[in-house]
Amino acid sequence: MFKKVNSPIFLAILGLGVVLFSVSVSMTAQPTDHFAATTCWLSAEQPKADNGSASSEAATFTGKIMKSGDKLVLEDTDSKTTYQLDDQNKAKSFVGKSVKVTGTLDVATNTIHIAEIEPVA
């Protein structure tokens, strides 16, 4: 039914196909943690700390505490960004109010680890 092929051209084309397939699979594989973190940092719009650097230290975020499903979030209307809040109890008394949240941002989850919340006058 099948004819045995030993043609050098056929083997070269077959080899090239295997190489191209391997390259395409490796390019669509999940990035390493280092690459993913770099990509996120480059593509995510991050709030700036007071010194102008990306928030890995304590920073101030302003917005309104709102309900999103069964969770409370901080909606920053200026940057059109919604942040998850790690301490729902601290945010509970500020629902619907404009606040200033001091804390650190976990960029991977877009979650603010709250140090302090205070109303904005």
Coordinates of C-alpha atoms in Angstrom, one line a residue:
M1 CA 0.0 0.0 0.0
F2 CA 2.8 2.5 0.9
K3 CA 5.9 2.8 -1.1
K4 CA 9.2 3.1 0.7
V5 CA 10.8 6.6 0.0
N6 CA 14.5 7.1 0.6
S7 CA 14.8 10.3 -1.5
P8 CA 17.1 12.9 0.1
I9 CA 14.8 15.7 -0.9
F10 CA 11.8 14.0 0.8
L11 CA 13.9 13.4 4.0
A12 CA 15.1 17.0 4.0
I13 CA 11.5 18.3 3.6
L14 CA 10.3 16.0 6.4
G15 CA 13.1 17.1 8.7
L16 CA 12.3 20.8 8.0
G17 CA 8.7 20.1 8.8
V18 CA 9.6 18.6 12.2
V19 CA 11.9 21.5 13.0
L20 CA 9.2 24.1 12.1
F21 CA 6.6 22.2 14.1
S22 CA 8.9 22.1 17.1
V23 CA 9.6 25.8 16.9
S24 CA 5.9 26.7 16.6
V25 CA 5.1 24.5 19.7
S26 CA 7.9 26.1 21.8
M27 CA 6.8 29.6 20.8
T28 CA 3.2 29.0 22.0
A29 CA 4.2 27.3 25.3
Q30 CA 3.6 29.2 28.5
P31 CA 6.3 31.7 29.3
T32 CA 8.7 31.2 32.2
D33 CA 7.9 33.0 35.4
H34 CA 10.7 35.5 34.7
F35 CA 9.4 36.3 31.2
A36 CA 5.7 36.5 32.4
A37 CA 6.7 38.9 35.2
T38 CA 8.6 41.1 32.7
T39 CA 5.8 41.0 30.2
C40 CA 3.3 42.0 32.9
W41 CA 5.5 44.8 34.1
L42 CA 5.9 46.2 30.6
S43 CA 2.3 45.8 29.6
A44 CA 0.4 46.6 32.8
E45 CA -0.4 50.2 33.6
Q46 CA 0.8 50.4 37.2
P47 CA 0.1 53.2 39.6
K48 CA 3.1 55.2 40.6
A49 CA 4.4 55.5 44.1
D50 CA 5.3 59.0 45.4
N51 CA 8.8 58.7 44.0
G52 CA 7.5 57.8 40.5
S53 CA 8.5 54.2 40.5
A54 CA 6.2 51.2 40.0
S55 CA 4.4 50.2 43.2
S56 CA 6.4 47.4 44.9
E57 CA 6.6 49.5 48.1
A58 CA 3.7 51.3 49.9
A59 CA 1.8 53.6 47.5
T60 CA -1.4 55.6 47.7
F61 CA -4.4 54.7 45.6
T62 CA -7.6 56.9 45.3
G63 CA -11.0 55.9 44.1
K64 CA -14.4 54.7 45.3
I65 CA -15.1 51.4 47.2
M66 CA -17.6 49.5 45.3
K67 CA -19.2 46.0 45.3
S68 CA -18.2 43.7 42.5
G69 CA -20.2 40.5 42.9
D70 CA -19.7 39.5 46.5
K71 CA -16.3 41.3 46.8
L72 CA -15.4 44.9 47.6
V73 CA -13.0 46.6 45.1
L74 CA -11.4 50.0 44.6
E75 CA -12.5 51.7 41.4
D76 CA -10.1 54.4 40.2
T77 CA -12.1 56.4 37.8
D78 CA -9.1 58.5 36.7
S79 CA -7.2 55.6 35.3
K80 CA -10.3 53.4 34.8
T81 CA -8.7 50.6 36.9
T82 CA -10.4 48.3 39.3
Y83 CA -8.2 46.9 42.2
Q84 CA -9.0 43.9 44.3
L85 CA -8.7 44.5 48.0
D86 CA -7.1 41.9 50.3
D87 CA -8.9 43.0 53.6
Q88 CA -12.6 43.2 52.9
N89 CA -13.3 44.1 56.6
K90 CA -11.3 47.3 56.4
A91 CA -13.1 48.4 53.2
K92 CA -16.6 47.4 54.4
S93 CA -17.5 50.7 56.1
F94 CA -16.5 52.8 53.0
V95 CA -18.8 51.2 50.4
G96 CA -19.9 53.9 47.9
K97 CA -17.4 56.5 49.3
S98 CA -14.3 58.1 47.9
V99 CA -11.2 56.9 49.7
K100 CA -7.5 57.0 49.8
V101 CA -6.0 53.6 50.3
T102 CA -2.4 53.2 51.3
G103 CA -0.8 49.8 50.7
T104 CA 1.2 47.7 48.3
L105 CA 0.1 46.4 44.9
D106 CA 0.4 42.7 43.9
V107 CA 0.7 43.2 40.2
A108 CA 0.1 39.5 39.4
T109 CA -3.3 39.6 41.0
N110 CA -4.0 43.4 40.8
T111 CA -4.7 43.2 44.5
I112 CA -3.9 46.0 47.0
H113 CA -2.6 44.8 50.3
I114 CA -4.2 47.4 52.5
A115 CA -2.3 49.2 55.2
E116 CA -4.8 52.0 55.7
I117 CA -8.0 53.4 54.3
E118 CA -9.3 56.9 54.9
P119 CA -12.1 59.0 53.4
V120 CA -11.3 61.7 50.9
A121 CA -12.9 65.0 51.7

